[in-house]
PDB file of C-alpha atoms and ligand atoms in Angstrom:
ATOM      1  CA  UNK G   1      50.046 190.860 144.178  1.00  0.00           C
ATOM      2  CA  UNK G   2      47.203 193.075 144.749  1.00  0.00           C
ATOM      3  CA  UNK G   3      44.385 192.410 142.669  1.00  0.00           C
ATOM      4  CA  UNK G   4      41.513 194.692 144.484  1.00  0.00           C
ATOM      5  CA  UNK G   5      41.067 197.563 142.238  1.00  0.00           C
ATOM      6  CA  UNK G   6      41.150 201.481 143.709  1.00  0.00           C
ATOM      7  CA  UNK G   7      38.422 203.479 144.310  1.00  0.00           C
ATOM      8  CA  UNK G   8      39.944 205.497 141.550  1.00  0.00           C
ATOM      9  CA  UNK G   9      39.486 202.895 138.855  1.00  0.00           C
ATOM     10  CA  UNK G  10      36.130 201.274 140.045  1.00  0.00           C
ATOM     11  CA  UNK G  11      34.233 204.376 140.486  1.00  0.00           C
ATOM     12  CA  UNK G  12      33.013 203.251 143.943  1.00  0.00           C
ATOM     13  CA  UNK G  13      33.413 199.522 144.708  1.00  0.00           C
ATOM     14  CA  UNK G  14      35.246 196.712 142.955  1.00  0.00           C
ATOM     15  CA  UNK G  15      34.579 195.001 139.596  1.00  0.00           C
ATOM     16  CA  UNK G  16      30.605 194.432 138.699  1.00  0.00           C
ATOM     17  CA  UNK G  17      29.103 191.418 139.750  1.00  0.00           C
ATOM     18  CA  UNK G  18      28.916 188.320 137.513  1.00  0.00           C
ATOM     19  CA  UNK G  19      32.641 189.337 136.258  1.00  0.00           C
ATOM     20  CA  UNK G  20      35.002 185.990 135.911  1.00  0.00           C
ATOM     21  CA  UNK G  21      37.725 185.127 138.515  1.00  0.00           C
ATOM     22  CA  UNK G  22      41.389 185.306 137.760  1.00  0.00           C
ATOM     23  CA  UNK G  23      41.924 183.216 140.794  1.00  0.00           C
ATOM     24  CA  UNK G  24      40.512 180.252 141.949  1.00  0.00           C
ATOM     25  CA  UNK G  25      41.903 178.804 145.621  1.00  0.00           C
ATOM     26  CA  UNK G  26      40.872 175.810 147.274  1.00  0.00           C
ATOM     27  CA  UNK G  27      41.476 173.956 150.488  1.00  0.00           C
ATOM     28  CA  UNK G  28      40.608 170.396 149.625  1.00  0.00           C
ATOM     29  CA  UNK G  29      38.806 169.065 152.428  1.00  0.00           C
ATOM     30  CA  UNK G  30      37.181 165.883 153.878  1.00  0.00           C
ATOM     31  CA  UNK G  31      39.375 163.048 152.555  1.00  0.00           C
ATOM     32  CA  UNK G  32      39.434 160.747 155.878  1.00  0.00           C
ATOM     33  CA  UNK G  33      35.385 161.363 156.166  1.00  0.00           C
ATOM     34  CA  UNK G  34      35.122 160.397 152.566  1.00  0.00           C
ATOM     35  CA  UNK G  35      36.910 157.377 153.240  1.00  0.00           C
ATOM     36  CA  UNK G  36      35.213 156.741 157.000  1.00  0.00           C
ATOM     37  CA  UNK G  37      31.956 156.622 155.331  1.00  0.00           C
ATOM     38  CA  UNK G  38      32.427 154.079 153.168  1.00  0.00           C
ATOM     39  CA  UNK G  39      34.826 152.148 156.004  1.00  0.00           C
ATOM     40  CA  UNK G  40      37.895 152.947 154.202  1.00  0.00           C
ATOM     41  CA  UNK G  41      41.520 153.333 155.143  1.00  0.00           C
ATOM     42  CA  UNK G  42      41.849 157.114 155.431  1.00  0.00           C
ATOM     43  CA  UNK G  43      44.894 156.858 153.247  1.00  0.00           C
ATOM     44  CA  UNK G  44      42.310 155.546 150.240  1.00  0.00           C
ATOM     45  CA  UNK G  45      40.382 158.973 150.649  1.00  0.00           C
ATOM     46  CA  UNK G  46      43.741 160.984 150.257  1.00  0.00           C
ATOM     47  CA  UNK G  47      44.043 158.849 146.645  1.00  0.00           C
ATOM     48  CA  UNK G  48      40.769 159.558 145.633  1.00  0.00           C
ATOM     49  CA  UNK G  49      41.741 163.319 146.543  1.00  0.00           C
ATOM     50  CA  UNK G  50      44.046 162.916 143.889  1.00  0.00           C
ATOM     51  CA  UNK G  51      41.688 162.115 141.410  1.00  0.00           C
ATOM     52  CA  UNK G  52      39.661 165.075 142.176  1.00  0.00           C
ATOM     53  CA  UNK G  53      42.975 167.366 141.665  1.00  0.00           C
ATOM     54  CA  UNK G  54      43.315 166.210 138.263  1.00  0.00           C
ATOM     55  CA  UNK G  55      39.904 166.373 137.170  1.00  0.00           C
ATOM     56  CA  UNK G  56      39.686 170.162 138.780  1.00  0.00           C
ATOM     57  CA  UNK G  57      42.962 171.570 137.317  1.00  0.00           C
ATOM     58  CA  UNK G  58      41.233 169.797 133.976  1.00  0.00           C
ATOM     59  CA  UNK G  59      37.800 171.919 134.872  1.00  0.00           C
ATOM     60  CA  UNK G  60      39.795 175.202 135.510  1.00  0.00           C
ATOM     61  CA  UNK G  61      41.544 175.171 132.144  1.00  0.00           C
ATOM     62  CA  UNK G  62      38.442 173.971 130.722  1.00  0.00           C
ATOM     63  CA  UNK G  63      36.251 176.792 131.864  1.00  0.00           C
ATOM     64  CA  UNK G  64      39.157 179.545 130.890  1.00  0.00           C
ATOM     65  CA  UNK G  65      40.813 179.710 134.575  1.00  0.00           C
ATOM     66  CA  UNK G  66      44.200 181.142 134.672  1.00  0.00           C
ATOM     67  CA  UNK G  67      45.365 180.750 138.157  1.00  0.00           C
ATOM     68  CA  UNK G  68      44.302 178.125 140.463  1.00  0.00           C
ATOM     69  CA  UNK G  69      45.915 177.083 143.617  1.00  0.00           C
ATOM     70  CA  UNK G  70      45.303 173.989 145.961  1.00  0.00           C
ATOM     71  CA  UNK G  71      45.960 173.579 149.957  1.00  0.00           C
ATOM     72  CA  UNK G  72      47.180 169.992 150.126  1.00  0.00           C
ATOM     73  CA  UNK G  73      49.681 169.589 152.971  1.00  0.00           C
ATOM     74  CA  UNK G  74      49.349 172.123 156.250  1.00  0.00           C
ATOM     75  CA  UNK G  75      52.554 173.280 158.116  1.00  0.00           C
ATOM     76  CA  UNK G  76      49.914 171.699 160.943  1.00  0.00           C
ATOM     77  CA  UNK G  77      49.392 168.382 159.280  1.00  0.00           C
ATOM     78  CA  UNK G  78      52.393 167.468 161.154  1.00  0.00           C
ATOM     79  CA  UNK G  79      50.582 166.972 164.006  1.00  0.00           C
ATOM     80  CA  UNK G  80      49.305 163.883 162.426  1.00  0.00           C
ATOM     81  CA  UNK G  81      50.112 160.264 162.262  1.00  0.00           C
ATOM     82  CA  UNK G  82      53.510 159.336 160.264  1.00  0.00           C
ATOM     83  CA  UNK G  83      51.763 156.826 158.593  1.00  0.00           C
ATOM     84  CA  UNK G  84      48.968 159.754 157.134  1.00  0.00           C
ATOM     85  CA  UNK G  85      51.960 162.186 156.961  1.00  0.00           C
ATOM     86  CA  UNK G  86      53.988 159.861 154.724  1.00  0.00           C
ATOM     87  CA  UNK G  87      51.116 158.864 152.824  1.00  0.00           C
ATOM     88  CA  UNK G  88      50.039 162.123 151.438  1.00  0.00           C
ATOM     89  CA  UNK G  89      54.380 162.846 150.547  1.00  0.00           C
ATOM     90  CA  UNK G  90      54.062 159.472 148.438  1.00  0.00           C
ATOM     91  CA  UNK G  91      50.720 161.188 146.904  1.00  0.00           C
ATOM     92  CA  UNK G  92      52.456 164.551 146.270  1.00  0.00           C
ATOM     93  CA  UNK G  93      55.325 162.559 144.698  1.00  0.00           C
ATOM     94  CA  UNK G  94      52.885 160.394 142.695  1.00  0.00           C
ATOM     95  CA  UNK G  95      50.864 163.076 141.443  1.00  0.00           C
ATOM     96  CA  UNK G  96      54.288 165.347 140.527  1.00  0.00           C
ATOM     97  CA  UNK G  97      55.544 162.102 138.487  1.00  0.00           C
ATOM     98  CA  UNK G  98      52.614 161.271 136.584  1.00  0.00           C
ATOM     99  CA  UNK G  99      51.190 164.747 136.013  1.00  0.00           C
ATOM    100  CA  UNK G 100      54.322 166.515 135.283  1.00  0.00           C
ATOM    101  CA  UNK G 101      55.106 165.786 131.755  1.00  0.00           C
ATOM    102  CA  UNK G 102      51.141 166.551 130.660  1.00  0.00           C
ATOM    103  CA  UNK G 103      51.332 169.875 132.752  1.00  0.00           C
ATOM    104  CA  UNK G 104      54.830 170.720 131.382  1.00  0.00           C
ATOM    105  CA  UNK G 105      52.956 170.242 127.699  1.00  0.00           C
ATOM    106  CA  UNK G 106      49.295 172.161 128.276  1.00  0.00           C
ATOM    107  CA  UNK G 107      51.644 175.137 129.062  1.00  0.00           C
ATOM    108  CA  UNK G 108      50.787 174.813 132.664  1.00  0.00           C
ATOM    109  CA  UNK G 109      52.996 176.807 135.090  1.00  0.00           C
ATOM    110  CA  UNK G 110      53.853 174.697 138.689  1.00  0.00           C
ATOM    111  CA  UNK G 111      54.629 176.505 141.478  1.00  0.00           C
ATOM    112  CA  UNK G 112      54.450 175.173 144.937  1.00  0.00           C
ATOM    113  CA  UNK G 113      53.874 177.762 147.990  1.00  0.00           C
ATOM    114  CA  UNK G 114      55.497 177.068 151.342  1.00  0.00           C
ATOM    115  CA  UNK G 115      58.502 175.687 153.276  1.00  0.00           C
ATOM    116  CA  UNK G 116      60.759 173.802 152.024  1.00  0.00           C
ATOM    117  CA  UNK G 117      62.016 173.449 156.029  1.00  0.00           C
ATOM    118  CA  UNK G 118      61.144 169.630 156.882  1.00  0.00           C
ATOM    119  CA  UNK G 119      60.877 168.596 153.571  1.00  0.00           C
ATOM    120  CA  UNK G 120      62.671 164.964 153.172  1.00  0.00           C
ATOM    121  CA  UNK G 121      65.244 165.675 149.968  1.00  0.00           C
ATOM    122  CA  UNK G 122      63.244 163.389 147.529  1.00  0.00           C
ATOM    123  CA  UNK G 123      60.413 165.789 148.200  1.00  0.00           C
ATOM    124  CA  UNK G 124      62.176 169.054 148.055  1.00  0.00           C
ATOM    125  CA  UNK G 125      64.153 167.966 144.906  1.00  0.00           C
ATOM    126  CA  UNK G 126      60.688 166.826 142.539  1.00  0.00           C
ATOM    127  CA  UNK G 127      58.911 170.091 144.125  1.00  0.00           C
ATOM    128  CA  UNK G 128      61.955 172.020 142.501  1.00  0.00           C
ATOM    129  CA  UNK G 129      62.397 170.149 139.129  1.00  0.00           C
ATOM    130  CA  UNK G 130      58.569 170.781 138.681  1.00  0.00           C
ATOM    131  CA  UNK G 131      58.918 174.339 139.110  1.00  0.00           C
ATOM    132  CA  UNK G 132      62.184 174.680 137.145  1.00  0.00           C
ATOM    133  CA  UNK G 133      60.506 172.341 134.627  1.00  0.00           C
ATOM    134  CA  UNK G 134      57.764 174.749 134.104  1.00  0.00           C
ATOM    135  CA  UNK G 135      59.339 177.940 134.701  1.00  0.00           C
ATOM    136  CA  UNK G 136      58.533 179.514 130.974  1.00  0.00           C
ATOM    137  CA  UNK G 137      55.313 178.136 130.991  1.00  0.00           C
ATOM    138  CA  UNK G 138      52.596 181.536 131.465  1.00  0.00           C
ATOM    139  CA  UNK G 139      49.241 180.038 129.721  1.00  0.00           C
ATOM    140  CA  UNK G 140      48.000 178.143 133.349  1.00  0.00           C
ATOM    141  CA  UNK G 141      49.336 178.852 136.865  1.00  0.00           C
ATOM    142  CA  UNK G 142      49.094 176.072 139.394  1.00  0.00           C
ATOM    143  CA  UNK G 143      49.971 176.596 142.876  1.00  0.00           C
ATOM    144  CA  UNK G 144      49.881 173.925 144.861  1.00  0.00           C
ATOM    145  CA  UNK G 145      50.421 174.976 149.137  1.00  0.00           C
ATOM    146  CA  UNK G 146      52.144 172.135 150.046  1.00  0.00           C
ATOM    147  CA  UNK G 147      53.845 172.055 153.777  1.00  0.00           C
ATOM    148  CA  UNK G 148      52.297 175.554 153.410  1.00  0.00           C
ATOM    149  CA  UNK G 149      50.891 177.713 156.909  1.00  0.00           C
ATOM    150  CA  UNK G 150      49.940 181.839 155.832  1.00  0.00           C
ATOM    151  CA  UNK G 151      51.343 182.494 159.250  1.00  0.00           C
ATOM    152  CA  UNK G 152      54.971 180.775 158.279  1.00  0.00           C
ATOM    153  CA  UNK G 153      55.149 182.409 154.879  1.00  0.00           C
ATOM    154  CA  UNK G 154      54.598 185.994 156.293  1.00  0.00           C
ATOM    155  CA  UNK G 155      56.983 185.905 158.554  1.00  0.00           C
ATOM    156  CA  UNK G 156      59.848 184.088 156.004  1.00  0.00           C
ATOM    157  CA  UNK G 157      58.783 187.138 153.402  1.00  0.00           C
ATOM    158  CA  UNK G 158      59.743 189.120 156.953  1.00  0.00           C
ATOM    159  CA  UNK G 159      62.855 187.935 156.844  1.00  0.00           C
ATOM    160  CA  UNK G 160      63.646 188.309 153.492  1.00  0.00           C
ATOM    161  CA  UNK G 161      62.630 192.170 154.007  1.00  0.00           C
ATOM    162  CA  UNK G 162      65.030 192.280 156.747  1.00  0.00           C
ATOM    163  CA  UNK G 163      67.689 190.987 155.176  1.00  0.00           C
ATOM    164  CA  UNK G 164      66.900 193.341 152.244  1.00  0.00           C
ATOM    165  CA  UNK G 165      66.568 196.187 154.348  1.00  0.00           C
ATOM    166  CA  UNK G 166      69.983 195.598 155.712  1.00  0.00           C
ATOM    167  CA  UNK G 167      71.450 195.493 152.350  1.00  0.00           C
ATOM    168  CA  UNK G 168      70.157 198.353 151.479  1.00  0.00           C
ATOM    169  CA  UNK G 169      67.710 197.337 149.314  1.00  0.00           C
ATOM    170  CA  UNK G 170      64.714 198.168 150.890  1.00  0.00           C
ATOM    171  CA  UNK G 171      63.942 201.552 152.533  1.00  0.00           C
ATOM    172  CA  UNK G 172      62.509 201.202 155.580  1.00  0.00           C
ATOM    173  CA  UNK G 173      60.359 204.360 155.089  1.00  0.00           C
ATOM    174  CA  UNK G 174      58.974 203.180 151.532  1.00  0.00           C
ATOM    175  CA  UNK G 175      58.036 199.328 152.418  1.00  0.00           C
ATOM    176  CA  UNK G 176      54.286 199.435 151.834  1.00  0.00           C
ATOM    177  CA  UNK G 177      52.120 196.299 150.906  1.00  0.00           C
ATOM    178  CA  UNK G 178      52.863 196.579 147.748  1.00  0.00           C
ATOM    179  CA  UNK G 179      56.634 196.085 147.519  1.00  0.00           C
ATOM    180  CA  UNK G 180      55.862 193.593 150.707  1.00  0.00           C
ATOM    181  CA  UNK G 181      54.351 191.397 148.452  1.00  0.00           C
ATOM    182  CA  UNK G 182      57.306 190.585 146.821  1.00  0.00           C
ATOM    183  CA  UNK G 183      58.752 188.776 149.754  1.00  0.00           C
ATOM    184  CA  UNK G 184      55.474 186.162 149.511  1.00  0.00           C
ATOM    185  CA  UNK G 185      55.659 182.956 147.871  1.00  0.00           C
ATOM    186  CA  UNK G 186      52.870 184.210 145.452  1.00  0.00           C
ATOM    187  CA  UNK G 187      54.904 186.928 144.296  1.00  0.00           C
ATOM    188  CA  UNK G 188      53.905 186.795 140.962  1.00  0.00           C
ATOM    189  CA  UNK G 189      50.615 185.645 141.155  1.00  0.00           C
ATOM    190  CA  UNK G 190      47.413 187.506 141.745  1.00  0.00           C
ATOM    191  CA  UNK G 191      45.052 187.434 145.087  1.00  0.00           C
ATOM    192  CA  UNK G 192      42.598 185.169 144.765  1.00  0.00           C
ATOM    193  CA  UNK G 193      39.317 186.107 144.205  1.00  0.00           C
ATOM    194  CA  UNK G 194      37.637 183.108 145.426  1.00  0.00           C
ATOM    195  CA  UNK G 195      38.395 180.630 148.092  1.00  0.00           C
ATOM    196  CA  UNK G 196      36.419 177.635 148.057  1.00  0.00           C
ATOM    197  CA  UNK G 197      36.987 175.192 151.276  1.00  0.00           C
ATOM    198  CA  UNK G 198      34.799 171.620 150.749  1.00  0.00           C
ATOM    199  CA  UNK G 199      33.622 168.971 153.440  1.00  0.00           C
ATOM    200  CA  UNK G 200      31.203 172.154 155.180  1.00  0.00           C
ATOM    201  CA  UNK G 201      34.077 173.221 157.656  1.00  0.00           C
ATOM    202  CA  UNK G 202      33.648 176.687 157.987  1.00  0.00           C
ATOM    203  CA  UNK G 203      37.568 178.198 158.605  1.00  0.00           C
ATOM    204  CA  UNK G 204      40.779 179.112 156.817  1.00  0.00           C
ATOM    205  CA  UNK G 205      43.027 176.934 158.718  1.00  0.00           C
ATOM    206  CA  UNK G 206      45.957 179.125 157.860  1.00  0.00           C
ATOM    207  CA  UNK G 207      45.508 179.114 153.960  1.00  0.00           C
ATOM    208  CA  UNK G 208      46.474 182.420 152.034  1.00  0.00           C
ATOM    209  CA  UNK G 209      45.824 184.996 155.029  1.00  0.00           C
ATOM    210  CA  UNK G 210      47.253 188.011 153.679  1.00  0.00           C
ATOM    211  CA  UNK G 211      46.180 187.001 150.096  1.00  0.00           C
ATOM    212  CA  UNK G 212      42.479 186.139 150.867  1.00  0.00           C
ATOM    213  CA  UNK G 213      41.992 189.567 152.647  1.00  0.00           C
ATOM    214  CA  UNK G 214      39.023 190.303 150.253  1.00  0.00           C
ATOM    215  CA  UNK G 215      38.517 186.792 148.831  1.00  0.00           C
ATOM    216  CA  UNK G 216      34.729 185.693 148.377  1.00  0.00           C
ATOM    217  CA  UNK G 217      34.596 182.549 150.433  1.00  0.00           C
ATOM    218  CA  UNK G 218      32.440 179.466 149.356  1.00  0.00           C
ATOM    219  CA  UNK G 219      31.844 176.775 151.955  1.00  0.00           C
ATOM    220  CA  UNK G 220      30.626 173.492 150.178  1.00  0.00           C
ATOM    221  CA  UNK G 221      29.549 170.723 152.020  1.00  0.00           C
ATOM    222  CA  UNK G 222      30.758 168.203 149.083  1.00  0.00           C
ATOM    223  CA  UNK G 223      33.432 166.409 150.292  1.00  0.00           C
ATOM    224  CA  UNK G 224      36.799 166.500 148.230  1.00  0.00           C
ATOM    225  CA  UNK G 225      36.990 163.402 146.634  1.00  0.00           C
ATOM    226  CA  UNK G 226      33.287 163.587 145.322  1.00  0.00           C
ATOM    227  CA  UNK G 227      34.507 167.700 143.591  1.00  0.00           C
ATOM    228  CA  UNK G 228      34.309 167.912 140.141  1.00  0.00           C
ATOM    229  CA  UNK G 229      33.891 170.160 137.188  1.00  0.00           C
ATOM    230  CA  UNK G 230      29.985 171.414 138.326  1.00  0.00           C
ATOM    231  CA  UNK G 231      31.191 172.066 142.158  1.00  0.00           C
ATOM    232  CA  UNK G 232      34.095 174.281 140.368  1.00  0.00           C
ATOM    233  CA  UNK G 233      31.297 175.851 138.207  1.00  0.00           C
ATOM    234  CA  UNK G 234      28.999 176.416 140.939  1.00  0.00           C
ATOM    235  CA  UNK G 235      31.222 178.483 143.035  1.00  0.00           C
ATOM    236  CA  UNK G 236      32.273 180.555 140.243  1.00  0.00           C
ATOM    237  CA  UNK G 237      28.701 180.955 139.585  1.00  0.00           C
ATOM    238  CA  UNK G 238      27.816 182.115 143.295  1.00  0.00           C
ATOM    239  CA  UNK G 239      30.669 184.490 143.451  1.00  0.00           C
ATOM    240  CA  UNK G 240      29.188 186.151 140.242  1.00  0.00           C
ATOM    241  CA  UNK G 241      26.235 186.470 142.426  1.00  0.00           C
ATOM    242  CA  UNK G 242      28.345 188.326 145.054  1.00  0.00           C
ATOM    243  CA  UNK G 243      28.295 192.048 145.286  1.00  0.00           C
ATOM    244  CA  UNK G 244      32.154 193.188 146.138  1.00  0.00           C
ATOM    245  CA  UNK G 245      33.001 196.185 147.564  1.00  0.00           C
ATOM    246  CA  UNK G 246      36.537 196.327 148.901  1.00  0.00           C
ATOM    247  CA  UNK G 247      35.712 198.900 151.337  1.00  0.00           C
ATOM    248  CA  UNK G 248      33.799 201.124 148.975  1.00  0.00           C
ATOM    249  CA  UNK G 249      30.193 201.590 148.719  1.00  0.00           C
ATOM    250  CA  UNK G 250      27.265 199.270 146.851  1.00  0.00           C
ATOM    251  CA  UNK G 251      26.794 200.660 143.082  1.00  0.00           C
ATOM    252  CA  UNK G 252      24.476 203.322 143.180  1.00  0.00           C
ATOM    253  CA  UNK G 253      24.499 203.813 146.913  1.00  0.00           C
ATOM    254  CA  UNK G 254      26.025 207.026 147.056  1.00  0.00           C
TER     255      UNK G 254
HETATM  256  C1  IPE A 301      42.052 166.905 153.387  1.00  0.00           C
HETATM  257  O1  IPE A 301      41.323 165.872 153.929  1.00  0.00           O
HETATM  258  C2  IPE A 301      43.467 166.523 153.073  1.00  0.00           C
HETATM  259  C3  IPE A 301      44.463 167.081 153.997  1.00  0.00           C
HETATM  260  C4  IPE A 301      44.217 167.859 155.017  1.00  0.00           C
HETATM  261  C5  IPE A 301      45.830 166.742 153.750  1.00  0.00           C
HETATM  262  P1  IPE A 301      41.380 165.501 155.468  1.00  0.00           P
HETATM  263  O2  IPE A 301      42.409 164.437 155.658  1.00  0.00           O
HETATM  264  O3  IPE A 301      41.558 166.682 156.330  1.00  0.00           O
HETATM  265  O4  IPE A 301      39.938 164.886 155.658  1.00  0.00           O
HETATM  266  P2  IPE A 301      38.992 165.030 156.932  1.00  0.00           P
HETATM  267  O5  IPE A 301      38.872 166.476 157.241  1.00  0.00           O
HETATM  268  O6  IPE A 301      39.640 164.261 158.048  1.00  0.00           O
HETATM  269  O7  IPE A 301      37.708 164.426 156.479  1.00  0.00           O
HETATM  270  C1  IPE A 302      43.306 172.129 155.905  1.00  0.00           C
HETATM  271  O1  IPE A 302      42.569 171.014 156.256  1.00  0.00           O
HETATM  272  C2  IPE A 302      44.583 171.707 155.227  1.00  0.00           C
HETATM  273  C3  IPE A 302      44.441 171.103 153.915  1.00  0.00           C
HETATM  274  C4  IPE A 302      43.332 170.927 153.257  1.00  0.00           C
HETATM  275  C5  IPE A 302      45.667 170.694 153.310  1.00  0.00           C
HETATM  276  P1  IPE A 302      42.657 170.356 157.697  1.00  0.00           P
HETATM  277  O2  IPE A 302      41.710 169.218 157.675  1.00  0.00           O
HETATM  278  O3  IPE A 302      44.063 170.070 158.048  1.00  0.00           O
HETATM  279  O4  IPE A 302      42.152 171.529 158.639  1.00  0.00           O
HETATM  280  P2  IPE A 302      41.505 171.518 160.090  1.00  0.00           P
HETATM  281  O5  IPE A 302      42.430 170.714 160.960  1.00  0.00           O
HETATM  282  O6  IPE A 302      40.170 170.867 159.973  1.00  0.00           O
HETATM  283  O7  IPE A 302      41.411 172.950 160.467  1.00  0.00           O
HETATM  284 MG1   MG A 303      40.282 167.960 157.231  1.00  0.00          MG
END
């Protein structure tokens, strides 16, 4: 969904500064250096990771959040070794077990952004019970990009708009990015305003393209399992420091 605001409504740019996010994103970073520093098993950084999910999505409702996702598993984090690969499904499937009940309760909504393509079924069916389980849920959105890439959702939401456009459904000559949208896994959820990446790499690595177009991007050189509540407080706190524009001109410059 398109959060930016027109020209029309803003006046000139986009919301004042120091207004609150709707959406918080985050690609958790720096679990295997986390765990290499202390000469840990990588695998022990990923569980600590975990740890640091639950005490953020905690933080976010705390602080009045609505929407938060998380980048947890890459369409690219294939490429690494079974062993890592397999340990981060068992976390996923951990996490989903022990979490899902509490979520389900707090009125948390689950939805999990990506491919289901490559998924072993034990995966595929707790990612869907968690959504389904949560489906009426509206107080807290949780997206969690798992076996997510922004390049392999765009082009799945184009082939939903084919097949829609060969139905009928969709006219060619009205597809803008607005009714595009509705093809993306975040359909229903708004861009994010912020997207925080940890462990002081500075690059997207394929998270949210289309929806981070005018994201404010915090780099943080914590690494993810040392994140908590005041590293989630801190970036909100910088982007309120950030001047947004969306194309339009600085308040008063005109
Ligand atoms: C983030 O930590 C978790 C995933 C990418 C799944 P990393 O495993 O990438 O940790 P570093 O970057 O090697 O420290
Ligand atoms: C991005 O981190 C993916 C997740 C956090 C899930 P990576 O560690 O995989 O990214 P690169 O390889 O450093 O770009
Ligand atoms: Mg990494």
């Amino acid at each position: 969904m398109t959060s930016a605001p027109s020209a029309a409504q803003t006046g000139e740019g986009g919301p004042p500064a120091g207004s609150f996010p709707d959406h918080v994103a985050i690609i958790m970073d720096g679990n295997g250096r986390w765990a290499k520093s202390r000469n840990l098993p990588r695998a022990v950084g990923h569980e600590r990771g975990v740890e640091a999910l639950r005490r953020t999505v905690e933080a976010a409702q705390d602080v009045g959040l609505k929407n938060l996702t998380v980048y947890s598993f890459s369409t690219e984090n294939w490429r690494r070794p079974v062993s890592e690969v397999n340990a981060l499904f068992g976390l996923l499937k951990a996490y989903v077990k022990r979490d899902l009940d509490r979520l389900a309760r707090e009125g948390v909504r689950v939805r999990i952004l990506g491919t289901r393509k490559g998924l072993p079924d034990d995966i595929r069916e707790l990612v869907d019970r968690a959504e389904a389980r949560t489906e009426a849920n509206s107080k807290f959105n949780l997206c969690i990009a798992f076996n997510y890439g922004g390049r392999e959702e765009i082009v799945r939401a184009v082939q939903k708009a084919a097949k829609s456009l060969s139905d009928g459904s969709l006219n060619p000559d009205t597809l803008d990015e607005e009714s595009f949208e509705q093809f993306l896994d975040t359909s229903e959820v708004p861009d994010p305003d912020i997207v925080i990446r940890t462990s002081g790499e500075y690059r997207l690595s394929n998270f949210l393209i289309w929806q981070a177009a005018y994201a404010e991007l915090v780099f943080m050189d914590v690494l993810w399992p040392d994140f908590g509540k005041e590293h989630l407080i801190e970036a909100i706190e910088t982007f309120q420091k950030r001047e947004r524009r969306f194309g339009g001109l600085a308040s008063g410059a005109a």
